[in-house]
Short mmCIF file of C-alpha atoms in Angstrom, two decimals:
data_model
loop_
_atom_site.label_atom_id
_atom_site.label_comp_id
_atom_site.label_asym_id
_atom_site.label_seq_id
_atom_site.Cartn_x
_atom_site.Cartn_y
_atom_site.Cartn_z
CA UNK A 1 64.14 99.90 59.43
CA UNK A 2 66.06 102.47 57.53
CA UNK A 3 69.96 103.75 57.78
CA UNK A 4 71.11 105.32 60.24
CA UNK A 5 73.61 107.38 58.99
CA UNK A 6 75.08 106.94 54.76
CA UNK A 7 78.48 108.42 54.66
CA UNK A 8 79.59 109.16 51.10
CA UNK A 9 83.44 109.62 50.45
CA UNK A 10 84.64 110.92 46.94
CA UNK A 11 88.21 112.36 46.26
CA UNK A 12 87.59 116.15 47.38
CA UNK A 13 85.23 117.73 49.63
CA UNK A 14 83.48 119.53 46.61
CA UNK A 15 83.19 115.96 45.42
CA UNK A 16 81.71 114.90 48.60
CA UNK A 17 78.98 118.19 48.74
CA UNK A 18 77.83 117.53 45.55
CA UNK A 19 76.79 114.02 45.62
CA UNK A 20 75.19 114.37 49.12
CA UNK A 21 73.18 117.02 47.81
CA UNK A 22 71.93 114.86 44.86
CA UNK A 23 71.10 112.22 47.04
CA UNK A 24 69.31 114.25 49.14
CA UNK A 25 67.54 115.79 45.93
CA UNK A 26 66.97 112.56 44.71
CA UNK A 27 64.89 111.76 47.94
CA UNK A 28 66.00 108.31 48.49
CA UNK A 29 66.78 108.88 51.80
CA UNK A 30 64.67 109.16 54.89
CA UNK A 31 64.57 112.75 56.96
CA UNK A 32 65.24 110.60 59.91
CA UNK A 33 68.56 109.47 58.48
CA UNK A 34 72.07 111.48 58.47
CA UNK A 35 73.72 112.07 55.31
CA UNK A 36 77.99 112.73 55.79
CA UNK A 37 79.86 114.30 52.85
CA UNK A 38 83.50 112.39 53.93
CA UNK A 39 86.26 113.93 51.25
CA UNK A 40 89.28 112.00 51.59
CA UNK A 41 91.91 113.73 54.13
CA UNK A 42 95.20 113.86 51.31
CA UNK A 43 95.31 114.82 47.36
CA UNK A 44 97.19 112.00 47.32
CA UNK A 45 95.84 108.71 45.61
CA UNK A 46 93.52 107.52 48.73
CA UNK A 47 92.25 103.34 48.85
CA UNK A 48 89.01 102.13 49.10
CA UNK A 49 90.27 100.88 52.90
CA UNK A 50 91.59 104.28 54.13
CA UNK A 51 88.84 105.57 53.07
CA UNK A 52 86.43 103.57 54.80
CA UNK A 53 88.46 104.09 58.13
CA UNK A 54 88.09 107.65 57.44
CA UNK A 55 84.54 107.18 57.00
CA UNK A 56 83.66 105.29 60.37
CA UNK A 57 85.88 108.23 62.40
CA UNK A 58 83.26 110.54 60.96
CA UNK A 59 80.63 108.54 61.45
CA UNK A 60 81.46 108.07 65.05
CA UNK A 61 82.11 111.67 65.36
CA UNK A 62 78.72 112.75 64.10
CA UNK A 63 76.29 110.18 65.96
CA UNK A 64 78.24 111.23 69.37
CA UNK A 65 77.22 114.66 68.93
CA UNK A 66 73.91 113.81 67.62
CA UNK A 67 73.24 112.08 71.07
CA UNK A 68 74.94 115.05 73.09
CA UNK A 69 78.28 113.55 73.24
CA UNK A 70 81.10 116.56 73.13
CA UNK A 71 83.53 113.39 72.31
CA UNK A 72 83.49 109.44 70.19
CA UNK A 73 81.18 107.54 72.72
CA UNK A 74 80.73 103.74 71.00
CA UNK A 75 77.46 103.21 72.29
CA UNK A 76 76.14 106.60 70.80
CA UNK A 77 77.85 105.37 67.08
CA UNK A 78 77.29 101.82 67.39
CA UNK A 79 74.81 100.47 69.28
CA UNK A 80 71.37 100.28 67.31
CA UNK A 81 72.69 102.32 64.98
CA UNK A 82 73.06 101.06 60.83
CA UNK A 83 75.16 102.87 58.95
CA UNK A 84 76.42 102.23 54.59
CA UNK A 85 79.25 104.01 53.49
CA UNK A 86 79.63 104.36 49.65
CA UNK A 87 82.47 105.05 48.09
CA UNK A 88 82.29 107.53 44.78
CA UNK A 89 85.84 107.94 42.95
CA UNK A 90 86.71 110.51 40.55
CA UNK A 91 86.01 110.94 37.11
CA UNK A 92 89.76 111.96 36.68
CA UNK A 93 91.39 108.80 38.55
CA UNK A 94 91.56 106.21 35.19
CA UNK A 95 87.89 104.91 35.69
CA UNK A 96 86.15 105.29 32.46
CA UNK A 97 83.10 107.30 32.59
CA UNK A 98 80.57 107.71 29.61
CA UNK A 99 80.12 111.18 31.25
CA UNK A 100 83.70 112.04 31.47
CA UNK A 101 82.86 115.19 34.09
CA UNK A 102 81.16 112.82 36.01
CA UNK A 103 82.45 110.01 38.46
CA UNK A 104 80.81 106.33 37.37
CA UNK A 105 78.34 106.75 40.10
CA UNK A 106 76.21 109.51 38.34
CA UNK A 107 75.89 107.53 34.95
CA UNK A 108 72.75 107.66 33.76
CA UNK A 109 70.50 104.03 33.66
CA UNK A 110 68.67 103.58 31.23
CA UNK A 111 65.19 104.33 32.79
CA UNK A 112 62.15 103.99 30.81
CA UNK A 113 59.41 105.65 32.93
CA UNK A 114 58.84 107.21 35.79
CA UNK A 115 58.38 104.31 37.81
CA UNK A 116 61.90 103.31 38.11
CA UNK A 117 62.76 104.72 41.49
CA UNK A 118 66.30 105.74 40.66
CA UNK A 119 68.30 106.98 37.95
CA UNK A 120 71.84 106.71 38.42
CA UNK A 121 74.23 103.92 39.71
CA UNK A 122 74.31 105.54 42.73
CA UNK A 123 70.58 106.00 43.16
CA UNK A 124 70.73 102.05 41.88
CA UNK A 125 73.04 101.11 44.96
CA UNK A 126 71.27 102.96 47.34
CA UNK A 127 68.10 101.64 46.69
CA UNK A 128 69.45 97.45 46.32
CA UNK A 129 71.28 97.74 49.36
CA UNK A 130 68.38 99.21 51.37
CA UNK A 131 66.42 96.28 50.15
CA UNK A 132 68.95 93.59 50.41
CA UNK A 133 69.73 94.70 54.09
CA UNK A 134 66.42 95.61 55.32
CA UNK A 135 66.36 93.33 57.96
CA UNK A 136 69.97 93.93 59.32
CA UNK A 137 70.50 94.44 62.91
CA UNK A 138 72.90 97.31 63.61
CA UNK A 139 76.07 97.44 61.46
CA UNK A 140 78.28 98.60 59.21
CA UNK A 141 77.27 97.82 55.20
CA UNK A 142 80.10 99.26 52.69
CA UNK A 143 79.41 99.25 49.15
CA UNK A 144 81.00 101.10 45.71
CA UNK A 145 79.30 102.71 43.16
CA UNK A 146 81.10 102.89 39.80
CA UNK A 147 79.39 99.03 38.90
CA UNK A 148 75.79 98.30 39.17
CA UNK A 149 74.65 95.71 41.76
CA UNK A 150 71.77 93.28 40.17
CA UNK A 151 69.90 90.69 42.50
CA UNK A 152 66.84 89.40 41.86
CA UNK A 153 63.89 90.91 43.86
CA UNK A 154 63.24 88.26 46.16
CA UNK A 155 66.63 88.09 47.70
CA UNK A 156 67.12 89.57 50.92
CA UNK A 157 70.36 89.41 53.28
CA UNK A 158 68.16 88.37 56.75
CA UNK A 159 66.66 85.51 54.57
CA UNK A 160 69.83 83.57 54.33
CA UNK A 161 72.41 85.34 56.37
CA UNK A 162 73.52 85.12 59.92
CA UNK A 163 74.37 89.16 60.28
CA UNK A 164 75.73 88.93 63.47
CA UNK A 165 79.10 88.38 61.90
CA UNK A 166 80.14 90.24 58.62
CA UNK A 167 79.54 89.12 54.95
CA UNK A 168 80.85 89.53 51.36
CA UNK A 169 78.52 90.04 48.29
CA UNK A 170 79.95 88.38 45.62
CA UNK A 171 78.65 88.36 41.89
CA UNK A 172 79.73 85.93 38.81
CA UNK A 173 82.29 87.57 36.58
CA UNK A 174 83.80 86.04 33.36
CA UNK A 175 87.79 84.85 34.16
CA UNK A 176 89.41 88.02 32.28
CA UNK A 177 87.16 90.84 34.30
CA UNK A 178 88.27 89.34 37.95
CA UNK A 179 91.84 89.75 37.05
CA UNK A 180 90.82 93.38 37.43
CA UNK A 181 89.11 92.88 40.76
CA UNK A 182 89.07 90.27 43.84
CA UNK A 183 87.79 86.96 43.73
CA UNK A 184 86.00 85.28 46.29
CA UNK A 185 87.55 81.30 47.16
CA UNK A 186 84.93 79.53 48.88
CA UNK A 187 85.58 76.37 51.26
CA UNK A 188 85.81 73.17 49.31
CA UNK A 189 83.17 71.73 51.85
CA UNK A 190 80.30 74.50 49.85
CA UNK A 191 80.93 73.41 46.18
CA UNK A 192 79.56 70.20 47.20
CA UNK A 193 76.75 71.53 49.31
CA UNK A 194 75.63 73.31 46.46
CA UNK A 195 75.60 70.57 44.48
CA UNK A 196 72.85 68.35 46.15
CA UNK A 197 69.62 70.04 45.00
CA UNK A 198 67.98 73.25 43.49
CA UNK A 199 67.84 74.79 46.58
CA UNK A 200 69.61 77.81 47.31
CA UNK A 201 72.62 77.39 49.16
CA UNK A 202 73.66 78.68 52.51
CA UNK A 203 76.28 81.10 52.79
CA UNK A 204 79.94 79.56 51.98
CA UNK A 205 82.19 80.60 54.12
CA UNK A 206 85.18 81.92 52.76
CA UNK A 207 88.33 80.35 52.59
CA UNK A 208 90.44 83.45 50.45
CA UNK A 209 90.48 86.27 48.52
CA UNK A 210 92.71 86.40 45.24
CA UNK A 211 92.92 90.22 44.34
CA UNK A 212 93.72 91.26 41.12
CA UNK A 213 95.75 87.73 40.21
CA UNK A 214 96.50 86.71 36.70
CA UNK A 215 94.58 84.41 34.98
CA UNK A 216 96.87 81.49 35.51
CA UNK A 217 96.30 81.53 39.05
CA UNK A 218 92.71 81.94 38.74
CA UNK A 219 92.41 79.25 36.57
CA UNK A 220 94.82 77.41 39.55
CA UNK A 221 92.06 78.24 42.17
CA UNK A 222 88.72 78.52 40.55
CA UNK A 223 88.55 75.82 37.58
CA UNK A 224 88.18 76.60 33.76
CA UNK A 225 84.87 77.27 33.60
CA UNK A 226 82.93 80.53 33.77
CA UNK A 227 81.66 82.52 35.59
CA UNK A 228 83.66 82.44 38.21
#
């Protein structure tokens, strides 16, 4: 089962144009599914969580009209309906680019043949997240695209996951790159869980988020050892 409807925001609506139509170039994307440009709404410096919010009114917007609706009708957007929102920023915003007129998510991977099914980070997204959340009932899935996401093949969300409620992918990272980002705090109940055997664990659930703390509190919360 496909998307839905993938909403890409990015700073302008130029911005927004462009990478819908090289997603749509890139044929990644089923015919069946709807493709939103969403630029954000001020020139002003606009957050990942705004943007999102701006995202799902546009969303909403379009799959009410798709089914005939003249205004938002929630079982038109919501019900059955999947939908991934990915956020692109600009090139000019301090992220550093090794295509400086080009936001993270177009930076070329380094593909070796031509059957690597993508070629940019966005491509790369697009195609991990279809996989990971194949079997996902309907939903919201909300991913960036200036890092690259790598799982190994054989994980899948439906595998291990409960997706009635929401989840949090989470990746290792060394103690001085999550000062730069959030850190996931599991309950103390999962560390020993995961202890017991080889076995994957189940999900932790999630006991707080640290964003962007120093590396005195992370080593507080999370232990000296790495990755965290």
């Amino acid at each position: 089962m496909g998307w839905t409807c993938i909403a890409v925001t990015a700073p302008s609506a130029e911005q927004a144009l462009a990478i819908k139509e090289e997603l749509l170039r890139a044929k990644l994307v089923p015919p069946a599914t709807l493709v939103l440009a969403v630029p954000d709404p001020t020139d002003e410096p606009f957050g990942s969580g705004s943007a999102t919010l701006n995202a799902i009114l546009h969303v909403a917007e379009a799959l009410s009209a798709r089914a005939g609706f003249s205004t938002i009708n929630s079982e038109a957007s919501t019900a059955q309906q999947r939908t991934l929102v990915l956020h692109v920023g600009s090139a000019s915003r301090g992220r550093c680019s090794a295509h400086p007129c080009l936001p993270k998510a177009f930076c070329s991977l380094p593909v070796r043949g031509s059957f690597d099914p993508y070629a940019s980070l966005i491509d790369a997204t697009l195609v991990t997240l279809s996989r990971l959340f194949e079997g996902m009932p309907s939903g919201l899935c909300i991913a960036s695209t200036d890092s690259m996401l790598l799982l190994p093949q054989d994980v899948a969300a439906d595998a291990w996951l409960d997706l009635r409620h929401s989840c949090l992918v989470a990746v290792p990272s060394t103690l001085q790159q999550a000062t730069h980002h959030g850190v996931c705090l599991p309950t103390a109940a999962h560390a020993a869980d995961a202890a017991d055997d080889g076995a994957p664990p189940p999900p932790p659930p999630l006991r707080r988020i640290l964003y962007r703390a120093d590396e005195a509190t992370l080593g507080d919360a999370c232990g000296d050892e790495e990755p965290l």
